[in-house]
Amino acid sequence: MPGPKRGMLSLFVVSAVLLTACTQPVLSGNPGSSSSPGPTRSSPGPIDTGEPTVIASGLDAPWSVVFAGDTALISERDTAIVRELLADGSTREVGTVGGVTARGEGGLLGLAVHDDASLYVYSTGSDGNRIQRFRLTGEPGSLSIGAADTIIDGLPSAGNHNGGRIAFGPDGMLYATTGDAGDPDSAQDRDSLGGKILRLTPDGAIPADNPFPDSPVYSYGHRNPQGIAWSENGTMYASEFGQDTWDELNVIAAGENYGWPEVEGIAGAPDYVDPVQQWAPADASPSGIAIRGGMLYIANLRGERLRVVPLDDPSTSSEILVGTHGRLRDVVETPDGALWVLTNNTDGRGDPGEDDDRLLQLD
């Protein structure tokens, strides 16, 4: 599927030194549509920005939360345990992913559920990052996972920059973010799977309509993307950790080059796609993202805030939960339309409280 014209993405770009985090260039049109839109539904009401409700506590370096039907599943990075959230707010072990090597930012990372029957897991093994599929069995309250079926392996891994987010797009394909694993030049090398967003069939095959023949690479030039989501019209968004200058929110399109390590943030360079918004890393370090009711929500680690981006003007944003709950790793819309936020204060970089880590609800 062809990508957007770069001129469209940079039409309103001015020098990045003149911009602040909330006055980025406005994106015109829908350059990032990667697939036909999913089913439409009534837009939920606005989120209550007051004190959130604690849904669960005592989690150990949690990384991702997804739903199998109405049941929430949570990954713990360092223990390699997948947990099931029970009705009383407690959790139970669904299973432990074997062969996980938890070091630095590596370990058990992203989760995705397909057809409420298969759990996909992104994790770090001894020979690299991989995506595995597990059959979910049992009933809510007593779920378990079967044997691992490897979808793809040999993805670059390191103590940091592992990417790790996986999700099924509205086209039914599996998308995965990979970091540059400390090798910045790999992000520009389309033969490397580092610093990319990948696109696979649910069985791990390469879709025939991928932008590069016989390659799972969907987009490249990424440093460490950790959040992906789609709007109702099929536009794909991704959050990305920068280095020293700018973290990014990008609109993702097939075959496009997002610049790392040649550029960071909004550069106006004709060979690369600019982000639609950028922030100083001290205020951001964006990880998981979710779209709900025309708004894109970004969980921020170092910035310790939930950023809210209106999709009808993605160059702007506001902030909630600023500094009140520590590091935020993931955000997800629940089946009944609430918003859940996963804290990440026990990962070795935060300042954990007595009941950390927690799963919080914004109604």
Coordinates of C-alpha atoms in Angstrom, one line a residue, residues 63 99 101 103 105-107 109-110 120-133 149-167 174-183 186 189-200 204-206 215-219 223-225:
W63 CA 4.1 -3.7 31.0
G99 CA 12.8 -18.7 28.3
T101 CA 15.6 -13.2 29.8
R103 CA 17.6 -7.6 31.8
E105 CA 14.3 -3.0 29.5
G106 CA 14.0 -6.5 28.2
G107 CA 11.7 -9.2 29.5
L109 CA 6.7 -7.0 27.2
G110 CA 3.6 -6.5 25.0
Y120 CA 0.3 -13.2 21.5
V121 CA 3.3 -12.3 23.6
Y122 CA 6.4 -10.2 22.8
S123 CA 9.4 -11.1 25.0
T124 CA 13.1 -11.2 25.3
G125 CA 14.9 -14.6 25.0
S126 CA 18.5 -15.5 25.2
D127 CA 18.9 -15.0 21.4
G128 CA 16.8 -12.0 20.9
N129 CA 13.3 -10.7 21.1
R130 CA 10.5 -12.8 19.7
I131 CA 6.7 -13.0 19.4
Q132 CA 5.0 -16.2 20.5
R133 CA 1.4 -17.3 20.4
D149 CA 4.1 -21.3 19.0
T150 CA 6.8 -18.9 17.7
I151 CA 5.5 -16.4 15.2
I152 CA 8.8 -14.6 14.7
D153 CA 12.1 -14.6 16.5
G154 CA 15.6 -13.2 16.2
L155 CA 14.4 -9.6 16.7
P156 CA 17.3 -7.4 17.9
S157 CA 17.5 -7.1 21.7
A158 CA 19.6 -5.3 24.2
G159 CA 19.5 -3.8 27.7
N160 CA 17.4 -1.0 26.2
H161 CA 15.5 0.0 23.1
N162 CA 13.5 -3.2 22.7
G163 CA 10.3 -1.7 21.4
G164 CA 7.8 -4.4 22.4
R165 CA 4.3 -3.3 21.7
I166 CA 2.1 -5.6 19.6
A167 CA -1.5 -5.1 18.4
L174 CA -0.4 -8.2 13.6
Y175 CA 1.8 -5.1 14.1
A176 CA 4.9 -5.0 16.3
T177 CA 7.3 -2.3 17.3
T178 CA 11.0 -3.0 17.5
G179 CA 13.7 -0.8 18.9
D180 CA 17.1 -0.2 17.5
A181 CA 18.6 -2.2 20.4
G182 CA 21.4 0.3 20.8
D183 CA 22.4 0.1 17.1
S186 CA 20.0 -0.5 12.0
D189 CA 18.8 -0.6 7.2
R190 CA 15.6 -2.3 5.8
D191 CA 17.3 -5.7 6.0
S192 CA 17.5 -5.3 9.7
L193 CA 14.4 -5.8 11.9
G194 CA 15.7 -3.2 14.5
G195 CA 14.1 0.2 14.7
K196 CA 11.0 -0.8 12.7
I197 CA 7.3 -1.4 12.9
L198 CA 6.6 -4.8 11.5
R199 CA 3.4 -6.2 9.9
L200 CA 2.6 -10.0 9.9
G204 CA 3.5 -15.0 11.2
A205 CA 3.6 -14.9 7.4
I206 CA 4.5 -11.8 5.4
S215 CA 9.8 -8.4 4.3
P216 CA 7.8 -7.9 7.5
V217 CA 8.9 -4.2 7.6
Y218 CA 6.0 -1.8 7.5
S219 CA 7.8 1.4 8.4
R223 CA 14.5 4.6 17.6
N224 CA 12.3 2.9 20.2
P225 CA 8.5 3.0 19.4

